[in-house]
Amino acid sequence: MDDGRRERIFKAAEIYCKVQMTAEEAASSSPGKTGSDVDHSIADILPRKRRLAPGKSGDENTNTSQRHTELATTKHRQKRQDKCPYLGTINRHLLDFDFEKVCSITLANSHIYACLVCGRYFEGRGVNTHAYIHALEESHYIFMNLHDCRVYCLPENYEVEDASLNDIAVRCFVKLYISLLQLVLKPRFTKDYVANVDSTIVYGRALDGADFIPGCVGLNNLKNTDYFNVVIQAICSVASLRNYLLLLETEKIQPPDHVITSLVELVRKIFNPKNFKGIVSPHEFLQTVGVASKGVYKIGNHGDPAALMSWLFNRVHSRLKSKRTDASIITKTFGGELMMSSLDGKDWKESIVPFRMITLDVPTAPIFKDAQERNIIPQVPIFQLLQKFDGRTEHTSSTGKVCRYRMWKLPQYLIVNIKRFTRNNFFLEKNPTIVSFPMKNLDLAPCMDERSPERDGQDARYDLVCNICHQGSPSAGSYKVHVLHAPTGSWYELEDLLVTSVLPQFVAQTESYIQVYKRQSSDRGAAPEETAESVNVYG
């Protein structure tokens, strides 16, 4: 459905609802008013060419229309309590379904209804509930259940159903009107749509007329939550994980997990071209993560995106892994293996260690200044840092062991964490060294073990799809992310709500902190086999 048709549907439904409200008020204030006067206003919104039946004169058609109108008016009065004249009071500009679904008064999280007039959330819809009282005090009558998307009119407490409308054309208008509201609250995608996300150029248009790119939308910073935003954008840049989340049926997760459910809803909103706004607020997801992490990652606190990403991957893996194979979408997407040789006395012992993220150590920055009394910012290529995995360079692990590393199994997506921050006894220090890296064809073949089964016959080259960088001081700085828009091949910089197009050369000169590479041999945008197709058709 294009944007023009969507707007025409909204306007037609709103016109009908306003006419209904006027008719109801006129009927109540003028008891002697005929049914033809009421239904004649409804007919004014329909195309004029449909009023005259083919082969009949205007007088004959008028008489027939009056007879049908009288009959319809009788039925209208009989079923008047089932019809809602208040749909025209819905204010789409005030609706924001990104907030946590809790009552604005009691903070309860069950049986929550959204007022479609002012956008506030209330608990329940029965007598003496907060939604019921709000309807009486504020004269806001239309509410939507945030769980099943059903619409009710309070305080009469009846469901707004399109089947109660006696005109088939207007019935379609209101049905689509409510359906589009439901698509904004809980968007759904088909398997075919998701499979073409990386190959089809799609643009959306907000209610204010601004265009946006689904998948490259800004995220609200809810006070020091920039590290949350860059992790969310990085997840959206990983095609296999993104496709899995778009099609995941969260109702089948047992026991239910609020972190995964809110993450799925957030990713769907980011890729929804029918959003009312060109931005998305991650408020609900941040609240659930704050509760699940026991306050380690919460709104208002600075955090490390690498630590948050590891915590989130562990959470998703533990809740969605197979009981038979212990595999999940996380291990299939990011799971790799290292051949680690550790020194035990005088002998080297070899073992295969799994990983989801590799860490590269940055050389220490010089403490002296140049001749002009300026700080020297060195620059090193990423290939120099990858010598850590050549099998000869020795490193001391966190447990104090001397180790050597070689790549044994390469993942579909490689996450590289460039270690810039170190904490001494007093404060946090940042290494400003610039790490230069290729945007395409990062070859890891020199890092592979000679005995690896992937040594021959598989491509070990990677292309960059996401780059998280840090700017500013360690304590007061912020994070931003560069993502590749696959359908156009363009790069975009996302810094909270700000979305700008950038050149690839600019991305390579930033203070990169986390990089996400995609293996060239992996299928572009392929969804995992265990993904179940959504039962609801999107669009």
Coordinates of C-alpha atoms in Angstrom, one line a residue:
M1 CA 0.0 0.0 0.0
D2 CA 1.5 3.3 -1.1
D3 CA 1.6 6.4 1.1
G4 CA -1.0 8.3 -0.9
R5 CA -3.6 5.5 -0.5
R6 CA -2.9 5.2 3.1
E7 CA -3.5 8.9 3.7
R8 CA -6.7 8.7 1.6
I9 CA -7.9 5.8 3.8
F10 CA -7.2 7.8 7.0
K11 CA -8.9 10.9 5.7
A12 CA -12.0 9.0 4.5
A13 CA -12.3 7.2 7.8
E14 CA -12.0 10.4 9.8
I15 CA -14.6 12.1 7.6
Y16 CA -17.0 9.3 8.1
C17 CA -16.5 9.3 11.9
K18 CA -17.0 13.1 12.1
V19 CA -20.2 12.7 10.0
Q20 CA -21.3 10.0 12.4
M21 CA -20.7 12.2 15.4
T22 CA -22.6 15.1 13.8
A23 CA -25.5 12.8 13.0
E24 CA -25.6 11.4 16.5
E25 CA -25.6 14.9 18.0
A26 CA -28.3 16.0 15.6
A27 CA -30.5 13.0 16.3
S28 CA -30.2 13.5 20.1
S29 CA -30.9 17.3 19.9
S30 CA -33.7 17.0 17.3
P31 CA -35.9 13.9 18.0
G32 CA -38.1 14.5 15.0
K33 CA -35.3 14.5 12.5
T34 CA -35.7 11.8 9.8
G35 CA -33.3 9.0 9.0
S36 CA -32.8 10.3 5.5
D37 CA -31.4 13.6 6.9
V38 CA -28.8 11.5 8.9
D39 CA -27.8 9.1 6.2
H40 CA -27.7 11.7 3.5
S41 CA -24.6 13.2 5.1
I42 CA -23.0 9.8 5.2
A43 CA -23.6 9.4 1.4
D44 CA -21.8 12.7 0.8
I45 CA -18.4 11.1 1.4
L46 CA -19.0 8.3 -1.1
P47 CA -18.3 8.8 -4.9
R48 CA -21.2 10.5 -6.6
K49 CA -21.2 8.1 -9.5
R50 CA -22.3 5.3 -7.2
R51 CA -25.5 6.9 -6.0
L52 CA -27.5 6.4 -9.3
A53 CA -28.2 2.9 -10.3
P54 CA -27.6 2.2 -14.0
G55 CA -30.7 2.6 -16.1
K56 CA -32.8 4.5 -13.5
S57 CA -33.7 8.2 -13.5
G58 CA -32.8 10.5 -10.7
D59 CA -36.4 10.5 -9.2
E60 CA -36.7 6.7 -9.3
N61 CA -33.3 6.4 -7.7
T62 CA -34.2 9.0 -5.0
N63 CA -37.4 7.2 -4.1
T64 CA -35.6 3.9 -3.9
S65 CA -32.8 5.5 -1.9
Q66 CA -35.3 6.9 0.6
R67 CA -36.9 3.5 1.1
H68 CA -33.5 1.9 1.7
T69 CA -32.6 4.7 3.9
E70 CA -35.7 4.3 6.1
L71 CA -35.0 0.6 6.4
A72 CA -31.3 1.2 7.2
T73 CA -32.3 3.9 9.8
T74 CA -34.5 1.4 11.6
K75 CA -31.7 -1.1 11.8
H76 CA -29.3 1.7 12.8
R77 CA -31.5 2.6 15.8
Q78 CA -31.8 -1.1 16.8
K79 CA -28.0 -1.6 16.7
R80 CA -27.0 1.9 17.7
Q81 CA -25.2 0.8 20.8
D82 CA -22.9 -1.4 18.6
K83 CA -21.7 1.5 16.5
C84 CA -18.9 3.9 17.5
P85 CA -19.2 7.5 16.5
Y86 CA -15.9 8.5 18.1
L87 CA -13.3 7.1 15.7
G88 CA -12.8 10.6 14.4
T89 CA -11.4 11.6 17.7
I90 CA -8.3 9.4 17.2
N91 CA -5.2 11.6 17.1
R92 CA -2.4 9.8 15.3
H93 CA 0.1 12.6 16.0
L94 CA 0.0 11.9 19.8
L95 CA 0.3 8.1 19.5
D96 CA 3.7 6.7 20.6
F97 CA 3.8 2.9 21.1
D98 CA 7.6 2.8 21.9
F99 CA 7.2 3.4 25.6
E100 CA 7.1 0.6 28.1
K101 CA 3.6 -0.9 28.3
V102 CA 2.8 0.1 31.9
C103 CA -0.1 2.0 33.4
S104 CA 0.7 5.7 33.6
I105 CA -0.9 5.8 37.1
T106 CA -0.2 2.5 38.8
L107 CA 2.8 1.3 36.8
A108 CA 1.0 -2.1 36.4
N109 CA 2.1 -4.1 33.3
S110 CA -1.0 -6.3 32.7
H111 CA -4.2 -5.5 30.9
I112 CA -2.8 -2.2 29.5
Y113 CA -4.9 -0.1 27.1
A114 CA -3.7 2.9 25.1
C115 CA -6.0 6.0 24.8
L116 CA -6.0 6.7 21.1
V117 CA -6.9 10.3 21.7
C118 CA -4.1 11.4 24.0
G119 CA -1.7 8.4 23.8
R120 CA -1.5 7.7 27.6
Y121 CA -1.5 4.1 28.9
F122 CA -4.1 2.9 31.5
E123 CA -4.8 -0.4 33.3
G124 CA -8.1 -2.3 32.6
R125 CA -11.3 -1.2 30.9
G126 CA -14.0 -2.3 33.5
V127 CA -16.0 -0.1 35.8
N128 CA -13.8 2.0 38.1
T129 CA -10.6 1.2 36.3
H130 CA -8.2 4.0 35.4
A131 CA -9.1 3.7 31.7
Y132 CA -12.8 3.9 32.6
I133 CA -12.3 7.0 34.8
H134 CA -10.1 8.6 32.1
A135 CA -12.9 8.2 29.6
L136 CA -15.4 9.9 31.9
E137 CA -13.2 12.7 33.0
E138 CA -11.5 13.6 29.7
S139 CA -14.2 12.5 27.2
H140 CA -11.6 10.2 25.5
Y141 CA -13.6 7.2 24.4
I142 CA -11.4 5.1 22.1
F143 CA -8.8 2.6 23.6
M144 CA -6.6 -0.1 22.2
N145 CA -5.5 -3.2 24.0
L146 CA -1.7 -3.3 23.7
H147 CA -1.6 -7.1 23.7
D148 CA -4.1 -8.2 21.1
C149 CA -4.6 -4.8 19.3
R150 CA -8.4 -4.9 19.8
V151 CA -10.1 -1.5 19.9
Y152 CA -12.8 -0.7 22.5
C153 CA -15.1 2.3 23.2
L154 CA -15.4 3.3 26.9
P155 CA -17.3 3.7 29.1
E156 CA -19.9 1.7 27.1
N157 CA -17.2 -1.0 26.9
Y158 CA -18.0 -2.4 23.5
E159 CA -15.5 -3.5 20.9
V160 CA -15.2 -1.4 17.8
E161 CA -15.9 -3.9 14.9
D162 CA -16.1 -3.1 11.3
A163 CA -18.9 -5.6 10.9
S164 CA -21.3 -3.3 12.8
L165 CA -21.1 -0.7 10.0
N166 CA -24.0 -1.0 7.4
D167 CA -22.1 0.6 4.5
I168 CA -19.6 -1.7 2.9
A169 CA -17.4 1.1 1.5
V170 CA -17.1 2.8 4.9
R171 CA -16.6 -0.6 6.6
C172 CA -13.5 -1.1 4.5
F173 CA -12.3 2.4 5.4
V174 CA -12.6 1.9 9.1
K175 CA -11.2 -1.7 8.9
L176 CA -8.1 -0.5 7.2
Y177 CA -7.9 2.5 9.5
I178 CA -7.7 0.3 12.5
S179 CA -5.5 -2.2 10.7
L180 CA -2.9 0.5 10.0
L181 CA -2.9 1.5 13.7
Q182 CA -2.3 -2.1 14.6
L183 CA 0.6 -2.3 12.1
V184 CA 2.3 0.6 13.9
L185 CA 1.8 -1.0 17.4
K186 CA 2.8 -4.6 16.4
P187 CA 4.2 -4.8 12.9
R188 CA 4.5 -8.2 11.3
F189 CA 6.6 -9.4 8.3
T190 CA 6.3 -12.3 5.9
K191 CA 9.2 -14.5 5.0
D192 CA 9.3 -13.2 1.4
Y193 CA 9.5 -9.6 2.6
V194 CA 12.3 -10.3 5.1
A195 CA 14.3 -12.3 2.4
N196 CA 14.3 -9.2 0.2
V197 CA 15.2 -6.6 2.8
D198 CA 18.8 -6.4 1.6
S199 CA 17.9 -6.2 -2.0
T200 CA 14.8 -3.9 -2.2
I201 CA 15.0 -0.2 -1.7
V202 CA 12.1 0.9 0.6
Y203 CA 11.3 4.4 1.9
G204 CA 8.8 5.4 4.5
R205 CA 7.0 8.7 5.2
A206 CA 6.1 10.0 8.6
L207 CA 3.0 11.9 9.5
D208 CA 4.9 15.2 9.3
G209 CA 5.9 14.4 5.7
A210 CA 9.5 13.6 6.5
D211 CA 11.0 10.6 4.6
F212 CA 13.0 7.9 6.4
I213 CA 14.8 4.7 5.5
P214 CA 13.5 1.6 7.3
G215 CA 16.5 0.1 9.1
C216 CA 18.4 3.4 9.2
V217 CA 16.3 5.4 11.6
G218 CA 17.4 7.4 14.6
L219 CA 17.0 6.2 18.2
N220 CA 16.1 8.4 21.2
N221 CA 18.9 9.0 23.8
L222 CA 17.1 8.6 27.1
K223 CA 20.1 10.0 29.1
N224 CA 23.5 8.4 28.6
T225 CA 22.0 5.5 26.5
D226 CA 24.1 6.1 23.4
Y227 CA 25.9 2.8 24.0
F228 CA 22.6 1.1 23.9
N229 CA 21.7 2.7 20.6
V230 CA 24.9 1.7 18.8
V231 CA 24.4 -2.0 19.9
I232 CA 20.9 -2.0 18.6
Q233 CA 22.0 -0.6 15.3
A234 CA 24.8 -3.1 15.1
I235 CA 22.3 -6.0 15.6
C236 CA 20.1 -4.6 12.8
S237 CA 23.1 -4.6 10.5
V238 CA 23.6 -8.4 10.9
A239 CA 21.3 -9.9 8.3
S240 CA 20.9 -13.4 9.7
L241 CA 20.2 -12.2 13.2
R242 CA 17.9 -9.4 12.1
N243 CA 15.9 -11.7 9.8
Y244 CA 15.6 -14.2 12.7
L245 CA 14.2 -11.6 15.0
L246 CA 11.8 -10.2 12.4
L247 CA 10.2 -13.6 12.0
L248 CA 10.5 -14.9 15.6
E249 CA 7.2 -15.8 17.2
T250 CA 7.8 -14.7 20.7
E251 CA 4.6 -16.3 21.9
K252 CA 6.2 -19.7 21.6
I253 CA 9.2 -18.9 23.9
Q254 CA 8.7 -20.8 27.1
P255 CA 9.2 -19.5 29.7
P256 CA 8.5 -16.0 28.3
D257 CA 11.4 -13.7 28.2
H258 CA 10.7 -10.0 28.3
V259 CA 14.2 -9.0 27.0
I260 CA 13.9 -11.0 23.8
T261 CA 10.2 -9.9 23.3
S262 CA 11.1 -6.2 23.6
L263 CA 14.1 -6.7 21.4
V264 CA 12.0 -8.3 18.7
E265 CA 9.4 -5.5 18.9
L266 CA 12.1 -2.9 18.7
V267 CA 13.8 -4.4 15.6
R268 CA 10.4 -4.7 13.9
K269 CA 9.6 -1.0 14.6
I270 CA 13.0 0.0 13.2
F271 CA 12.3 -1.8 9.9
N272 CA 8.6 -0.8 9.7
P273 CA 8.0 1.5 6.7
K274 CA 4.5 2.5 8.0
N275 CA 5.7 4.1 11.2
F276 CA 4.0 7.3 12.2
K277 CA 7.4 8.8 12.9
G278 CA 10.8 8.6 11.3
I279 CA 12.4 7.8 14.7
V280 CA 12.0 5.0 17.3
S281 CA 12.4 5.2 21.1
P282 CA 14.0 2.1 22.7
H283 CA 12.5 2.9 26.1
E284 CA 10.7 -0.4 26.6
F285 CA 13.8 -2.4 25.7
L286 CA 16.0 -0.4 27.9
Q287 CA 13.7 -0.8 30.9
T288 CA 13.5 -4.6 30.5
V289 CA 17.3 -4.8 30.2
G290 CA 17.8 -2.7 33.3
V291 CA 15.6 -5.1 35.3
A292 CA 17.1 -8.3 33.8
S293 CA 20.7 -7.1 34.4
K294 CA 19.9 -6.0 38.0
G295 CA 20.8 -2.4 37.2
V296 CA 24.1 -3.0 35.5
Y297 CA 22.8 -1.6 32.2
K298 CA 20.1 1.0 32.8
I299 CA 19.0 4.4 31.7
G300 CA 21.2 7.2 33.1
N301 CA 24.4 5.2 33.5
H302 CA 27.4 5.2 31.1
G303 CA 28.2 1.8 29.8
D304 CA 30.5 -0.2 27.6
P305 CA 28.8 -1.4 24.3
A306 CA 31.1 -4.4 24.1
A307 CA 30.1 -5.6 27.5
L308 CA 26.4 -4.9 26.8
M309 CA 26.7 -6.8 23.5
S310 CA 28.3 -9.8 25.2
W311 CA 25.6 -9.8 27.9
L312 CA 22.8 -9.6 25.4
F313 CA 24.2 -12.4 23.2
N314 CA 24.5 -14.6 26.2
R315 CA 20.9 -13.9 27.2
V316 CA 19.6 -14.7 23.7
H317 CA 21.7 -17.8 23.4
S318 CA 20.6 -19.2 26.8
R319 CA 16.9 -18.6 26.1
L320 CA 16.8 -19.8 22.5
K321 CA 19.4 -22.5 22.3
S322 CA 18.5 -26.0 21.2
K323 CA 18.3 -28.6 24.0
R324 CA 19.6 -31.3 21.7
T325 CA 22.6 -29.5 20.0
D326 CA 23.1 -26.5 22.4
A327 CA 23.2 -24.3 19.3
S328 CA 21.3 -21.0 18.7
I329 CA 21.1 -18.2 16.3
I330 CA 24.0 -16.5 18.2
T331 CA 26.4 -19.4 17.8
K332 CA 25.4 -20.0 14.1
T333 CA 26.0 -16.3 13.3
F334 CA 29.0 -15.3 15.5
G335 CA 30.4 -18.6 16.7
G336 CA 34.0 -19.2 15.8
E337 CA 36.9 -21.3 17.2
L338 CA 40.5 -20.6 18.2
M339 CA 43.4 -23.0 18.4
M340 CA 45.0 -21.9 21.7
S341 CA 48.5 -23.1 22.7
S342 CA 49.2 -22.5 26.4
L343 CA 52.5 -22.9 28.1
D344 CA 52.3 -25.5 30.9
G345 CA 55.7 -25.7 32.5
K346 CA 58.0 -26.5 29.6
D347 CA 55.4 -28.0 27.3
W348 CA 52.8 -26.3 25.0
K349 CA 49.3 -27.7 25.3
E350 CA 46.7 -27.2 22.5
S351 CA 43.0 -26.8 22.9
I352 CA 40.1 -25.5 20.8
V353 CA 38.4 -22.5 22.4
P354 CA 35.1 -21.0 21.1
F355 CA 34.6 -17.3 20.7
R356 CA 32.0 -14.8 19.6
M357 CA 34.2 -11.7 19.6
I358 CA 37.9 -11.2 19.2
T359 CA 39.9 -8.5 21.0
L360 CA 42.7 -6.6 19.4
D361 CA 45.3 -4.8 21.6
V362 CA 46.3 -1.3 20.5
P363 CA 49.9 -0.2 20.9
T364 CA 50.5 2.3 23.7
A365 CA 50.3 5.9 22.6
P366 CA 53.4 8.0 23.0
I367 CA 53.6 10.2 26.1
F368 CA 55.8 12.9 24.5
K369 CA 54.7 15.8 22.2
D370 CA 56.1 16.8 18.9
A371 CA 58.2 19.9 18.1
Q372 CA 55.0 22.1 18.0
E373 CA 54.0 20.9 21.4
R374 CA 51.1 18.9 20.0
N375 CA 50.1 15.4 21.0
I376 CA 51.2 12.7 18.6
I377 CA 48.3 10.4 17.5
P378 CA 49.8 7.3 15.9
Q379 CA 48.2 5.2 13.2
V380 CA 48.6 1.5 12.8
P381 CA 47.0 -0.9 10.3
I382 CA 44.6 -3.6 11.5
F383 CA 46.8 -6.3 10.0
Q384 CA 49.5 -5.4 12.5
L385 CA 47.0 -6.0 15.3
L386 CA 45.9 -9.3 13.7
Q387 CA 49.5 -10.7 14.3
K388 CA 48.1 -11.7 17.6
F389 CA 46.7 -14.7 15.8
D390 CA 49.8 -15.7 13.8
G391 CA 50.6 -18.6 16.1
R392 CA 54.0 -17.2 17.1
T393 CA 53.2 -14.1 19.0
E394 CA 52.9 -14.8 22.7
H395 CA 50.3 -13.1 24.9
T396 CA 49.5 -13.3 28.6
S397 CA 45.9 -14.2 29.3
S398 CA 43.7 -12.8 32.1
T399 CA 44.6 -15.9 34.2
G400 CA 48.4 -15.3 33.8
K401 CA 49.1 -18.0 31.3
V402 CA 51.3 -17.5 28.2
C403 CA 49.3 -18.3 25.1
R404 CA 49.5 -18.4 21.3
Y405 CA 46.5 -18.2 19.1
R406 CA 45.5 -19.4 15.6
M407 CA 42.1 -19.3 13.9
W408 CA 40.5 -22.7 13.6
K409 CA 36.9 -21.9 12.5
L410 CA 35.7 -18.6 11.1
P411 CA 32.2 -17.3 11.9
Q412 CA 29.7 -16.0 9.5
Y413 CA 30.0 -12.6 11.1
L414 CA 33.2 -11.5 12.8
I415 CA 33.0 -9.0 15.7
V416 CA 36.3 -7.2 16.4
N417 CA 36.7 -5.3 19.6
I418 CA 39.6 -2.8 19.5
K419 CA 40.7 -2.4 23.1
R420 CA 41.0 1.4 23.6
F421 CA 40.1 1.7 27.3
T422 CA 42.2 0.7 30.2
R423 CA 41.5 1.4 33.9
N424 CA 44.3 2.1 36.3
N425 CA 44.1 2.7 40.0
F426 CA 42.7 6.2 39.6
F427 CA 40.7 6.7 36.4
L428 CA 39.8 5.4 33.0
E429 CA 42.2 6.0 30.1
K430 CA 41.6 6.1 26.4
N431 CA 44.1 5.2 23.7
P432 CA 43.5 7.6 20.7
T433 CA 45.5 5.5 18.2
I434 CA 43.9 5.4 14.8
V435 CA 43.5 1.9 13.5
S436 CA 43.3 1.8 9.7
F437 CA 41.3 -1.0 8.2
P438 CA 39.9 -2.0 4.8
M439 CA 36.2 -1.6 4.0
K440 CA 36.3 -4.7 1.9
N441 CA 38.4 -7.9 1.5
L442 CA 39.8 -8.2 5.1
D443 CA 41.7 -11.4 4.5
L444 CA 42.1 -13.7 7.6
A445 CA 43.8 -16.5 5.7
P446 CA 47.2 -15.8 7.2
C447 CA 45.6 -16.2 10.7
M448 CA 44.2 -19.7 9.9
D449 CA 45.8 -22.8 11.4
E450 CA 47.4 -25.1 8.8
R451 CA 45.4 -28.1 10.1
S452 CA 42.0 -26.3 10.1
P453 CA 39.3 -28.0 7.9
E454 CA 38.4 -24.5 6.6
R455 CA 42.0 -23.9 5.4
D456 CA 41.2 -24.9 1.8
G457 CA 38.1 -24.4 -0.2
Q458 CA 36.4 -21.6 1.8
D459 CA 36.8 -17.9 1.5
A460 CA 38.4 -16.2 4.5
R461 CA 37.7 -12.6 3.4
Y462 CA 35.3 -10.3 5.1
D463 CA 33.5 -7.0 4.3
L464 CA 32.7 -4.3 6.9
V465 CA 29.0 -3.8 7.6
C466 CA 29.1 -1.9 10.9
N467 CA 31.6 0.3 12.7
I468 CA 31.1 1.6 16.3
C469 CA 33.4 4.5 17.2
H470 CA 33.9 6.6 20.3
Q471 CA 34.5 10.4 20.3
G472 CA 35.5 12.6 23.2
S473 CA 37.0 11.9 26.6
P474 CA 36.6 8.5 28.3
S475 CA 34.2 9.9 31.0
A476 CA 32.2 12.4 29.0
G477 CA 32.5 11.1 25.4
S478 CA 29.8 9.4 23.3
Y479 CA 29.3 6.6 20.8
K480 CA 28.1 6.7 17.3
V481 CA 27.8 4.0 14.6
H482 CA 28.3 3.7 10.9
V483 CA 26.1 1.1 9.1
L484 CA 26.0 -0.1 5.5
H485 CA 22.6 0.2 3.8
A486 CA 22.7 -3.0 1.7
P487 CA 20.1 -2.1 -1.0
T488 CA 21.9 1.1 -2.0
G489 CA 25.5 0.3 -0.9
S490 CA 25.6 3.7 0.9
W491 CA 27.0 4.3 4.4
Y492 CA 25.1 6.2 7.1
E493 CA 26.3 7.7 10.3
L494 CA 23.8 7.3 13.2
E495 CA 24.3 9.3 16.3
D496 CA 21.2 8.9 18.4
L497 CA 18.4 10.8 16.4
L498 CA 20.8 12.2 13.8
V499 CA 21.1 10.2 10.6
T500 CA 23.5 11.4 7.9
S501 CA 25.1 10.0 4.8
V502 CA 28.9 9.6 4.8
L503 CA 31.6 8.5 2.5
P504 CA 33.4 5.2 3.1
Q505 CA 36.7 7.0 3.3
F506 CA 35.4 8.9 6.4
V507 CA 34.4 5.7 8.1
A508 CA 37.9 4.3 7.9
Q509 CA 39.4 7.3 9.7
T510 CA 37.4 7.2 12.9
E511 CA 38.4 6.0 16.4
S512 CA 36.9 2.6 15.8
Y513 CA 35.9 0.6 18.9
I514 CA 33.8 -2.3 17.6
Q515 CA 33.6 -3.6 14.1
V516 CA 31.3 -6.1 12.5
Y517 CA 32.5 -7.9 9.4
K518 CA 30.5 -10.2 7.1
R519 CA 32.1 -13.2 5.5
Q520 CA 32.0 -13.1 1.7
S521 CA 31.1 -16.7 1.4
S522 CA 27.9 -16.3 3.6
D523 CA 24.5 -16.1 1.9
R524 CA 23.4 -12.5 1.7
G525 CA 20.4 -11.9 3.9
A526 CA 19.6 -15.6 4.3
A527 CA 17.3 -16.4 7.2
P528 CA 18.1 -19.3 9.4
E529 CA 16.4 -22.6 8.7
E530 CA 14.7 -22.8 12.2
T531 CA 12.9 -19.5 11.6
A532 CA 9.1 -20.0 11.5
E533 CA 7.1 -18.0 9.0
S534 CA 4.9 -15.3 10.6
V535 CA 1.2 -16.1 10.4
N536 CA 0.3 -12.5 9.7
V537 CA 0.9 -11.0 6.3
Y538 CA 2.6 -7.7 6.3
G539 CA 1.4 -4.9 4.1

